[in-house]
Coordinates of C-alpha atoms in Angstrom, one line a residue:
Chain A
X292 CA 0.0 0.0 0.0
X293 CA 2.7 2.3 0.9
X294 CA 3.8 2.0 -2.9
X295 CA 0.8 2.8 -4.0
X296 CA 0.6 6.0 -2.1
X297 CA 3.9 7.2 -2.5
X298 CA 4.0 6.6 -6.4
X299 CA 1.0 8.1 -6.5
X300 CA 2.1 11.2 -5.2
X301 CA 5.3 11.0 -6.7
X302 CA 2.7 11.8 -9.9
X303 CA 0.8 14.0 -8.5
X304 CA 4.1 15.9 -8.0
X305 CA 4.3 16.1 -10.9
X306 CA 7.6 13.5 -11.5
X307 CA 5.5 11.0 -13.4
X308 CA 6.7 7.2 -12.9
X309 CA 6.5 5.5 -15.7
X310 CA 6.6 2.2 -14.4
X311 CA 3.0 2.8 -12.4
X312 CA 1.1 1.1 -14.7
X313 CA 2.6 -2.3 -14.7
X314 CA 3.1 -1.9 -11.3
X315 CA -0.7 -1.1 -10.2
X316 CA -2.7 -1.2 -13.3
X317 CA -6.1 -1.0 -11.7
X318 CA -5.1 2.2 -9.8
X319 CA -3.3 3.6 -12.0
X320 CA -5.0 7.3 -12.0
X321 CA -5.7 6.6 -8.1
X322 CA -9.1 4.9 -9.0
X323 CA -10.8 1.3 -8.8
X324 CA -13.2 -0.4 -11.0
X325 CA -16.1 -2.8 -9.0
X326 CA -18.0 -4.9 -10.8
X327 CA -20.9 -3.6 -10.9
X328 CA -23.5 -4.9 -13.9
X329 CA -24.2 -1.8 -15.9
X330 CA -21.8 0.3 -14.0
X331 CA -21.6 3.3 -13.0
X332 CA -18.4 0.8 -12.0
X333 CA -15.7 3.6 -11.3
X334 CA -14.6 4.7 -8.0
X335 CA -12.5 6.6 -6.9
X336 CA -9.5 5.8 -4.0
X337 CA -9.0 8.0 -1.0
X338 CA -6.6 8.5 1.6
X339 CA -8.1 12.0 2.6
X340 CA -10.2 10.6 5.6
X341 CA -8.3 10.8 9.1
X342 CA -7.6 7.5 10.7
X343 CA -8.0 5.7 7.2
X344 CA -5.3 4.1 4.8
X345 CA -6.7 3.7 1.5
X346 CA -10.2 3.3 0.7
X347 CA -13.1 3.2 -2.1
X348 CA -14.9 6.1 -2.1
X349 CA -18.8 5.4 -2.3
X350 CA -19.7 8.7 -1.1
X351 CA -18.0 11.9 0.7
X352 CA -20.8 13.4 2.9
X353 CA -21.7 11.4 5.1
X354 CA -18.9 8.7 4.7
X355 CA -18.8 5.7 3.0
X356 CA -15.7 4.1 2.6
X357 CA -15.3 0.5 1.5
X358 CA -12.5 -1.4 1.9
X359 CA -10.7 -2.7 -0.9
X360 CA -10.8 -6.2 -1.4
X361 CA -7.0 -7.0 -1.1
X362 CA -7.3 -6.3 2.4
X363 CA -8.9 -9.4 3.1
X364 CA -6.1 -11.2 1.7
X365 CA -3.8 -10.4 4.3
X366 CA -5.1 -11.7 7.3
X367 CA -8.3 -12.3 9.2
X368 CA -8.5 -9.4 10.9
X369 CA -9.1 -6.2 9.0
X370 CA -6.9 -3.7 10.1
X371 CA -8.6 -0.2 11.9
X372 CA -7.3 2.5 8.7
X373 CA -9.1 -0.5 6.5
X374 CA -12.2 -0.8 8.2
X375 CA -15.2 0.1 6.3
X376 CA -17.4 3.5 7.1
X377 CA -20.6 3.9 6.4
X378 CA -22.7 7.0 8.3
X379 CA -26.0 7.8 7.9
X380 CA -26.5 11.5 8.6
X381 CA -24.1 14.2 8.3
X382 CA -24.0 15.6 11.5
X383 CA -20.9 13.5 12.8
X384 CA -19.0 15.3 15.8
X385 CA -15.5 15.6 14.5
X386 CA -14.4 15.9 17.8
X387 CA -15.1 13.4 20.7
X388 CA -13.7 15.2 24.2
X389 CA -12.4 12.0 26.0
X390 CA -12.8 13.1 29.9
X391 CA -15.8 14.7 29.4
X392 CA -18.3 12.3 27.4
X393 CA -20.8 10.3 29.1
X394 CA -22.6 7.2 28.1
X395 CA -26.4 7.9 29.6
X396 CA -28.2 4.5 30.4
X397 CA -32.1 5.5 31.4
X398 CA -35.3 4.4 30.8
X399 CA -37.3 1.5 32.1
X400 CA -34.3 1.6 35.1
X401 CA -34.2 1.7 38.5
X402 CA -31.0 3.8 38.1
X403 CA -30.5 6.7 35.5
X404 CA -26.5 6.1 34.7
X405 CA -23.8 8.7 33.0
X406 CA -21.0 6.8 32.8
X407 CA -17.5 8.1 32.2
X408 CA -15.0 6.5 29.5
X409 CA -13.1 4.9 33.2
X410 CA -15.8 4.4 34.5
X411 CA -16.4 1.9 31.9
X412 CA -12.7 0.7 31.5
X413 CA -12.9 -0.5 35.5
X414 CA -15.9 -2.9 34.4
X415 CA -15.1 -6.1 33.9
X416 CA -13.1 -6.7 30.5
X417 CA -15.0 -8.5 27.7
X418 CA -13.5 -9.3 24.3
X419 CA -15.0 -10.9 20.9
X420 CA -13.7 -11.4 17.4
X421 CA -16.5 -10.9 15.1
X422 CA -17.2 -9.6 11.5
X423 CA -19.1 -6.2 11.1
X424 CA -20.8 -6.8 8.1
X425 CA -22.8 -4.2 6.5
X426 CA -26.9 -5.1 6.1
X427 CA -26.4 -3.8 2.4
X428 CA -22.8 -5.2 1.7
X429 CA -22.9 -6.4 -1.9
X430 CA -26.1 -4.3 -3.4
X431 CA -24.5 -3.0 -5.9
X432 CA -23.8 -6.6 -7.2
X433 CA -27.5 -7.0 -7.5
X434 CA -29.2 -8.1 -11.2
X435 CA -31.7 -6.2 -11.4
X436 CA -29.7 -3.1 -9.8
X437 CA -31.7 -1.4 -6.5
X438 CA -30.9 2.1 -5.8
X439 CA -28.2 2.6 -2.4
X440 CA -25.3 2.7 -1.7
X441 CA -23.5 0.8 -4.2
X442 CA -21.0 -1.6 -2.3
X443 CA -19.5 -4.4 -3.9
X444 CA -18.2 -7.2 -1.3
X445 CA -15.9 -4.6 1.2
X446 CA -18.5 -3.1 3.2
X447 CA -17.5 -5.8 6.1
X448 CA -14.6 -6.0 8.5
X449 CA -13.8 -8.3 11.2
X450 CA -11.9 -6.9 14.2
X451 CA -10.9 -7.8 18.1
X452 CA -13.7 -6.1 20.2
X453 CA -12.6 -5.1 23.6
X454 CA -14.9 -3.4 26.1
X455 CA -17.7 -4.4 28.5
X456 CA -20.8 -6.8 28.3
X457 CA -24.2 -4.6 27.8
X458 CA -25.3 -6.8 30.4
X459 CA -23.3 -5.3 32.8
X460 CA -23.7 -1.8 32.2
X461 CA -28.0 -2.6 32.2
X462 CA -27.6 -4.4 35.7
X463 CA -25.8 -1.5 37.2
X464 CA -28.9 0.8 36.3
X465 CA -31.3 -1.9 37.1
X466 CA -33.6 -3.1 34.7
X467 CA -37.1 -3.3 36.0
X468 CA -39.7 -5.9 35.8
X469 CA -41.7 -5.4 32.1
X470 CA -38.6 -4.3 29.7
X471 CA -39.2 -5.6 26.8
X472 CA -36.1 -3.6 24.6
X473 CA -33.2 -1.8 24.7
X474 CA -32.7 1.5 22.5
X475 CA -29.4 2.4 21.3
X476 CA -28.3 6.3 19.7
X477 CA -25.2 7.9 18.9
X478 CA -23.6 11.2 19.3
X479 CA -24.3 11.8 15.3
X480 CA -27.3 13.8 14.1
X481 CA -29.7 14.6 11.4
X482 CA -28.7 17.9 9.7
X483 CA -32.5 18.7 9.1
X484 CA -34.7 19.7 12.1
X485 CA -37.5 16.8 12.8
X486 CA -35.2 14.2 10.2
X487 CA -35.6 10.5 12.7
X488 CA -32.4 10.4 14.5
X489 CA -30.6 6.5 14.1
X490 CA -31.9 4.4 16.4
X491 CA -32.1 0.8 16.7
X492 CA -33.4 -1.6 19.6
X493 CA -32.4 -5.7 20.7
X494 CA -35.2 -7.8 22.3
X495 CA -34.1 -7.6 25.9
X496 CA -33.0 -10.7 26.1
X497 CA -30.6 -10.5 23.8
X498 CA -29.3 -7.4 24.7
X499 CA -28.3 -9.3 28.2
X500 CA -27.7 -12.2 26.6
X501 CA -23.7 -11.8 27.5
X502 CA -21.9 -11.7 24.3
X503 CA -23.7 -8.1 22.9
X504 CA -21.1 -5.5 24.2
X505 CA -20.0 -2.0 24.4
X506 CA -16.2 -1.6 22.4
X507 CA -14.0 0.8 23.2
X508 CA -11.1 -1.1 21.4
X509 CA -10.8 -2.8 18.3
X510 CA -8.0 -4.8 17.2
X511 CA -6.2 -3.4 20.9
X512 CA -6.5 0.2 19.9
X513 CA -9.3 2.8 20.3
X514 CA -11.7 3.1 17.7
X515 CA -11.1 5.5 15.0
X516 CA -13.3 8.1 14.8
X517 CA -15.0 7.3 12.2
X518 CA -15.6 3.9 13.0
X519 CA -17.1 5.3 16.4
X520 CA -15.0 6.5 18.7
X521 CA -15.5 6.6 21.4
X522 CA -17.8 3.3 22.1
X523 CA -19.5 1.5 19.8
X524 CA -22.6 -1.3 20.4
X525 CA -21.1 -4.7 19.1
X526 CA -24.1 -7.0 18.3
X527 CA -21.9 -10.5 17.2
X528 CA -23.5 -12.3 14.6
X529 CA -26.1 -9.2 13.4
X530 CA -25.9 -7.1 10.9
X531 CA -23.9 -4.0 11.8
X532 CA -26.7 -1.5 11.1
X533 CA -27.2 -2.2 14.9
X534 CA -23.7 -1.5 15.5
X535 CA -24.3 2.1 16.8
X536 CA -21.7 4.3 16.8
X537 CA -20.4 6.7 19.0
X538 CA -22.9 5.3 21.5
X539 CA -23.8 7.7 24.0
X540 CA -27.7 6.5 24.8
X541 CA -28.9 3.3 26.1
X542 CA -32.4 3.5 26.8
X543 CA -34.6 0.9 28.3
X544 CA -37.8 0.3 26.5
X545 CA -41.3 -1.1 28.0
X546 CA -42.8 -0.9 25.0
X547 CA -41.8 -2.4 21.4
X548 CA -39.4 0.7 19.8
X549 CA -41.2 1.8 16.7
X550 CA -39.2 4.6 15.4
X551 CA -37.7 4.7 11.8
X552 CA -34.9 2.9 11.6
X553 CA -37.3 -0.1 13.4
X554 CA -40.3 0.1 11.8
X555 CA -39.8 1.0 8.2
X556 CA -36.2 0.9 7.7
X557 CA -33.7 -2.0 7.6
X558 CA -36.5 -4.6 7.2
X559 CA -36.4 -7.9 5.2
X560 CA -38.9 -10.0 3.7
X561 CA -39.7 -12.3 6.0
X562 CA -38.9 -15.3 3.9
X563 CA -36.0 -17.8 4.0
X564 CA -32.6 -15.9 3.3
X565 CA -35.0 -12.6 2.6
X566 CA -34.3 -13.4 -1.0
X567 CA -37.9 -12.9 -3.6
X568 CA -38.8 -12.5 -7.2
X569 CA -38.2 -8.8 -9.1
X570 CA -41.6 -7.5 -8.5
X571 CA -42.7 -10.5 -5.9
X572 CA -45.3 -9.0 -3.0
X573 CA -47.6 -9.8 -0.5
X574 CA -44.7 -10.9 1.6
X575 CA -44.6 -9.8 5.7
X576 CA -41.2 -7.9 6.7
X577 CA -39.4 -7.9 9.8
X578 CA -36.5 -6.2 11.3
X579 CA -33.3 -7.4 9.6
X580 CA -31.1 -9.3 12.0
X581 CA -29.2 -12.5 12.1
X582 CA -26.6 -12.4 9.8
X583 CA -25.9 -15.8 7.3
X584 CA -23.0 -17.6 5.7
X585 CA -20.6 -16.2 3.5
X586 CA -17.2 -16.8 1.7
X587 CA -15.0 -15.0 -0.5
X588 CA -11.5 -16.1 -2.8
X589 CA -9.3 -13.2 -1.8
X590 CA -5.8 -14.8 -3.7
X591 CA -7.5 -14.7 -7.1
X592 CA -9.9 -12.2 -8.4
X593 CA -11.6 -11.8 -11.8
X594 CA -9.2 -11.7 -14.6
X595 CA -6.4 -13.2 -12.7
X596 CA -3.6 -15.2 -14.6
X597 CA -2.1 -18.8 -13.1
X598 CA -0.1 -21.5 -14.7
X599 CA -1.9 -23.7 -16.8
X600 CA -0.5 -27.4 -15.7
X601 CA -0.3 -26.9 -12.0
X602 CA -2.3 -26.6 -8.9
X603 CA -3.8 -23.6 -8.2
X604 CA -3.9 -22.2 -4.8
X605 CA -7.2 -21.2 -3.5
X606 CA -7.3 -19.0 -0.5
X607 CA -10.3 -17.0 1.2
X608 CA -12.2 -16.3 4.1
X609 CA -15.6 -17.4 5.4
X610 CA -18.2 -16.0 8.1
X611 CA -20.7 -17.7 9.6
X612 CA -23.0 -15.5 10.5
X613 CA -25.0 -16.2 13.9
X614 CA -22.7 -19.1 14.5
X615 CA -19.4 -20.6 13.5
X616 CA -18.3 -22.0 10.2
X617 CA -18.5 -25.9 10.2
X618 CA -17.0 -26.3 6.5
X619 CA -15.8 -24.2 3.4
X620 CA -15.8 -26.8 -0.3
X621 CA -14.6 -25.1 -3.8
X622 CA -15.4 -26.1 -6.8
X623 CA -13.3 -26.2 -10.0
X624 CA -16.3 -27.4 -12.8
X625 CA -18.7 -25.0 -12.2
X626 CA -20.2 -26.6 -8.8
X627 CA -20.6 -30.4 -10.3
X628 CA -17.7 -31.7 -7.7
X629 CA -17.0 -30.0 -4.5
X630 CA -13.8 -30.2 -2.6
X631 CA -13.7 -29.3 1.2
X632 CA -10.5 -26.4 2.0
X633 CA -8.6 -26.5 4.9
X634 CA -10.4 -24.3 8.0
X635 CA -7.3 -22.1 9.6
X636 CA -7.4 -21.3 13.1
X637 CA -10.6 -20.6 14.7
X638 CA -10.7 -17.3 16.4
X639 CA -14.5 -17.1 18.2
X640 CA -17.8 -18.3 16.9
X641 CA -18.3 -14.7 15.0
X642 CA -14.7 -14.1 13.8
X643 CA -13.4 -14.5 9.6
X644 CA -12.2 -18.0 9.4
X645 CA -9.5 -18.7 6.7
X646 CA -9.1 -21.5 4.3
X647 CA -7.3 -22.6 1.8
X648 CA -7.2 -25.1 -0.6
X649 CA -6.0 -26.4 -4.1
X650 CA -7.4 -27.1 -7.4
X651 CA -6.1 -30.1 -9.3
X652 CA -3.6 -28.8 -12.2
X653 CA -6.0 -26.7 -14.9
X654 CA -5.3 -27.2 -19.2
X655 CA -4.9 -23.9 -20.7
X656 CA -8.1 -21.5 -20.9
X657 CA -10.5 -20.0 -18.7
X658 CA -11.8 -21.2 -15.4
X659 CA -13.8 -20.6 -12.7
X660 CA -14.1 -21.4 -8.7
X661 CA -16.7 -21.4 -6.7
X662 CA -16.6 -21.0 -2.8
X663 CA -19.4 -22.4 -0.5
X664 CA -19.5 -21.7 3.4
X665 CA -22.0 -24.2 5.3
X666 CA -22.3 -23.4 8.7
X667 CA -22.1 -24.8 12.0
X668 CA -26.4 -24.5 12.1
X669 CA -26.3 -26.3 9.0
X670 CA -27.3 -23.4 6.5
X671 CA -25.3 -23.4 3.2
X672 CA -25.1 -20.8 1.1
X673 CA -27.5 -21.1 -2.4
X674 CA -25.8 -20.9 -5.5
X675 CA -27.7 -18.1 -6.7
X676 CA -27.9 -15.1 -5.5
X677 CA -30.0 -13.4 -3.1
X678 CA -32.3 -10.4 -4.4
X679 CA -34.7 -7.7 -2.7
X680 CA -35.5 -4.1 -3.2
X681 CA -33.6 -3.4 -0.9
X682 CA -30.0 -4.9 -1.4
X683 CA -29.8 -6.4 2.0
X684 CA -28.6 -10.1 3.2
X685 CA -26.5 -11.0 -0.5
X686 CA -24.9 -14.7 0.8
X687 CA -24.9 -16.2 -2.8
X688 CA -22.0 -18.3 -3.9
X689 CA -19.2 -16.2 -5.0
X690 CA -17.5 -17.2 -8.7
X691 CA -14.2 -16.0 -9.4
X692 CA -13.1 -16.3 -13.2
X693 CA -9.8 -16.4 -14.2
X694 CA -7.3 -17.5 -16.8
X695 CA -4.6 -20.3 -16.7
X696 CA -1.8 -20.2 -19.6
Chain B
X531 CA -4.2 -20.4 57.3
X532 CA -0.8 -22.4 55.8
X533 CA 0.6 -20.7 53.0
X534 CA -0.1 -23.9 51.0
X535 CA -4.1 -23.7 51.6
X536 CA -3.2 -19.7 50.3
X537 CA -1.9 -21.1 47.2
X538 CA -4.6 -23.2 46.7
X539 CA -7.1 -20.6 47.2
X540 CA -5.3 -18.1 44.9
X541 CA -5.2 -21.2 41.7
X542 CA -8.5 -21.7 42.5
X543 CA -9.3 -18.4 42.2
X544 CA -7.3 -17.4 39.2
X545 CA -8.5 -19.2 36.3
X546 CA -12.1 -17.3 36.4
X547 CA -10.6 -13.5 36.3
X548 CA -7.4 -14.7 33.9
X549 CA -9.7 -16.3 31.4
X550 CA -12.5 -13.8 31.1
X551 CA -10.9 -10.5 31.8
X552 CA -7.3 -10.5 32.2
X553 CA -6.3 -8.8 35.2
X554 CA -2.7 -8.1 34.2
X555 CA -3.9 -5.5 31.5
X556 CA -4.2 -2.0 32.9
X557 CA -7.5 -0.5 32.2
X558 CA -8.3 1.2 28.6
X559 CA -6.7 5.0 28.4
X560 CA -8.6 7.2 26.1
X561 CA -7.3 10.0 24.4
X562 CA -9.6 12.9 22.6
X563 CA -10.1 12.6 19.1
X564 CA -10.3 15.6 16.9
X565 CA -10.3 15.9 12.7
X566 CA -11.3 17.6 9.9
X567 CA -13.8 15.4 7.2
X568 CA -12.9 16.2 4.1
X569 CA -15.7 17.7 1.9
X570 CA -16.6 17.2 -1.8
X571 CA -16.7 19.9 -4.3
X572 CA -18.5 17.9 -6.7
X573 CA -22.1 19.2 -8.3
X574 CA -24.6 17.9 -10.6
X575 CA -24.0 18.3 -14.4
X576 CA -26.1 20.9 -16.2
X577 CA -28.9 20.1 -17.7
X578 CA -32.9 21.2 -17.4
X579 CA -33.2 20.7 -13.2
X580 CA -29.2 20.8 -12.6
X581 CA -29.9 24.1 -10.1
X582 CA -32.8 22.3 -8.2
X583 CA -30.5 19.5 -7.4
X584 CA -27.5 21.3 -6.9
X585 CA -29.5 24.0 -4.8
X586 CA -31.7 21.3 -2.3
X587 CA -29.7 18.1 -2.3
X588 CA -25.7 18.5 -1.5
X589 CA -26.2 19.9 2.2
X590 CA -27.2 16.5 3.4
X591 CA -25.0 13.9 1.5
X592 CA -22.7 14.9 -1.6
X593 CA -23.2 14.3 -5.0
X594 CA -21.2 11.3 -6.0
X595 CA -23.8 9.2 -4.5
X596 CA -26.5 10.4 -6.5
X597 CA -23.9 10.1 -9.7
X598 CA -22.8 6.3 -9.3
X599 CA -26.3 4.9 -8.8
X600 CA -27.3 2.4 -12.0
X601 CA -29.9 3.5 -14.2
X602 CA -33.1 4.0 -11.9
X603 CA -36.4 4.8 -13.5
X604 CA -38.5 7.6 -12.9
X605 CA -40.7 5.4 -10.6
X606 CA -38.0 4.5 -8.6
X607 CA -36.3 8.2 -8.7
X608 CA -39.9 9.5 -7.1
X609 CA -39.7 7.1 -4.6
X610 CA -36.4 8.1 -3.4
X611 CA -36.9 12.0 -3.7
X612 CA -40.2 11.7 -1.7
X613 CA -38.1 9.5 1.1
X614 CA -35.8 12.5 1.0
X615 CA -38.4 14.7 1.3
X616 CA -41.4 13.4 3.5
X617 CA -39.2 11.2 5.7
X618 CA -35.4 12.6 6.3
X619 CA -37.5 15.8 5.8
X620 CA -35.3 18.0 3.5
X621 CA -37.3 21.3 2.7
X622 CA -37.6 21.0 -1.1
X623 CA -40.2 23.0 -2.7
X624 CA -42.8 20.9 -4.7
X625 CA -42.1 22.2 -8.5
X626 CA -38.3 21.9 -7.5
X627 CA -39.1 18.0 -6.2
X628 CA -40.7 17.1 -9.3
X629 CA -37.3 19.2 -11.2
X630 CA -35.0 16.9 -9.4
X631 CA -36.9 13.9 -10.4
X632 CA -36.5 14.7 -14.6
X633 CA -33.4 15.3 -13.9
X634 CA -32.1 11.8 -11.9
X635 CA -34.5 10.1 -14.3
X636 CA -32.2 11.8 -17.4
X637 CA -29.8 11.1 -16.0
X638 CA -27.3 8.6 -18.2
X639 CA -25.5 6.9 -15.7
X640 CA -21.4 7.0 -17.2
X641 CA -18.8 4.3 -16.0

């Protein structure tokens, strides 16, 4: 990365390497195509957002960064200036006073709390490897296209989560007989008077189940600012829209929360997978949630080159989603014979899991793998892919085409 | 007590705090964060409705959204532009609402 940055500066300097293109030919003029059907397909790269290597830029107001897909190639935890951003409104405080926030817990409580940043640090420690994946990660890989932001696959991380149990923090205040929820908001803000601030709500159950938490680490370090700072809801296993960021309320609800982001936002057809028919209706909906298994190739991509005649290395990563993954199998011949990869170590029930594996020696020509994550619940993902109107829950098997000669 | 039975009570003891919360590790320091976002000075293109959009749209998100959706039809333009308007409640007059949706449905989405 640091190549990239300093040759590309080296031309914005006006010194002009010649060697760039063969070097990076993808990025050549500091930009990146996705494959998106139909395009618009070209994005442009940044490194102008604080806290943040180089990322895709899907939009500058508010932010939303994806990462690029290389990342994941380098381990299985994405790294905190590589972490996807994604913000709703554009009021984001762009500066986060560390002694004087508070995190307010009130509500359905015996206790109203306003917790200090070590106040929190002296609860007990709680930690969690688990990928943050974005509800809409993928839409803009969708056939037919739905408006949104138009991710491809990077608009999901997986990190270290250090911080406190939710639990904890709602037994401190006390919840009282008849909660039903638990409300979470952020320090951002609507720009617009009267706009619905972002709010989201867990069962009550869940929210004390003991693994949802408050992070103030990721990866051992605070959380960038854009990715939160300074505490940020960690649901493992959901979809990160109920992530909140820069979490400053926790309100106890007695009644079912139906603002917004509940009630009309964020929800799926309630149907297996969420995936329907262009045009299908008379479907129910319900609150997104549980996330569902995924994997991804992250040595080859589209239009990659190998030696025809030899093995071919596959190497990827996997998720889950509300539990662990119980096998990963590629397929060379379009999906007609399956072989199972190699899991690599298993970092938490919610965490990336790596595998590799090897396809038998290829003639000359073009070729294609296929990567399929079943997981410890059983679910596999479907060969084809997902689709809704609203972009959300893509878990279809991932093809990667590429050439051996 | 023996120093033995101490011993015993302190490895009994230990494996529940080492496991789950790792006593050794001082508690998290935080220190302020402060930057600056940077800000786009990208508009829409001319074109019949380029001043409605450009006037009622870039104080809440920037443009480049808008100008890397796919092809969207006018249906689905409306539907957006009314979200914008009678949900996230951006003041848009009525004539310039309906401006904004000729132009997005024009609009001839490049690569």
């Amino acid at each position: 990365m640091d190549t990239y940055a300093l040759s590309r500066r080296a031309v914005l300097a006006g010194l002009g390497l010649g060697g760039l293109a063969a070097v990076a030919p993808a990025r050549a003029a500091g930009s990146i195509r996705l494959p998106l059907p139909g395009g618009p397909d070209e994005r442009a790269l940044t490194t102008a957002f604080p806290g943040k290597g180089e990322m895709i830029l899907q939009r500058t107001t508010p932010p939303l960064l994806e990462t690029p897909f290389e990342v994941f190639d380098e381990g299985v935890f994405t790294p905190n200036d590589r972490f996807f951003v994604r913000w709703h409104w554009a009021g984001i405080p762009t500066s986060v006073d560390a002694d004087a926030f508070r995190l307010k817990v009130h509500g359905h409580v015996d206790r109203e709390l306003s917790l200090s940043l070590d106040e929190i640090a002296r609860l007990p420690r709680f930690e969690i490897a688990a990928v943050n994946q974005c509800s809409g990660n993928s839409r803009g890989l969708f056939e037919p296209r739905v408006p949104g932001a138009q991710w491809a696959n990077g608009s999901m991380g997986n990190a270290r989560w250090t911080g406190v149990r939710l639990r904890d923090v709602l037994d401190r205040a006390g919840v009282k007989p008849g909660a039903v929820q638990v409300r979470f908001s952020g320090l951002d803000e609507p720009v617009v008077d009267d706009a619905p601030d972002f709010k989201k709500a867990l069962e009550i159950d869940h929210a004390r189940g003991g693994e949802v938490m408050i992070a103030y680490a990721m990866n051992g370090e605070q959380l960038p600012l854009l990715n939160g700072f300074p505490l940020r809801l960690v649901v493992p296993g959901w979809y990160s829209t109920y992530w909140m960021k820069m979490l400053s309320d926790v309100e106890v609800l007695e009644k079912p929360d139906e603002n917004y982001w509940m009630k009309t936002a964020y929800r799926i057809p309630d149907v297996p997978g969420a995936n329907i028919k262009p045009g299908q209706t008379g479907f129910k909906t319900v609150p997104i949630n549980k996330m569902v298994p995924r994997s991804f190739v992250t040595n080859l991509r589209d239009g990659a080159r190998v030696p025809a005649g030899g093995p071919v290395a596959v190497r990827g990563l996997a998720l889950g989603g509300d539990c662990g993954v119980k096998a990963v199998d590629f397929s060379g011949d379009g999906g007609a014979t399956w072989f199972p990869a190699k899991l690599g170590s298993d970092e938490g029930t919610y965490s990336f899991r790596r595998f590799e594996g090897s396809l038998p020696a290829l003639s000359a020509g073009t070729h294609t793998v296929k990567v399929r994550c079943t997981n410890a619940n059983g679910l596999v993902q479907p060969m084809d892919p997902v689709w809704n109107g609203a972009g959300f829950m893509q878990n279809g098997v991932e093809t990667v085409s590429f050439q051996a000669a | 007590m023996t120093i033995a039975r101490i011993i015993l009570i302190a490895a009994l003891a230990l494996p529940s705090t080492v496991a789950l919360s790792a006593p050794a590790a001082e508690p998290m320091r935080f220190k302020s964060e402060a930057i600056e976002l940077p800000t786009s000075e990208r508009i829409f293109p001319d074109g019949p409705g380029a001043e409605a959009i450009n006037n009622n749209c870039v104080a809440c998100h920037s443009a480049g959204m808008v100008l890397t959706q796919p092809k969207l039809t006018k249906a689905q333009w409306t539907e957006t532009v009314n979200k914008m308007v009678h949900v996230y409640k951006a003041p848009v007059d009525p004539a310039d609402a309906a401006a904004i949706v000729d132009y997005l449905t024009a609009l001839k989405p490049a690569p």
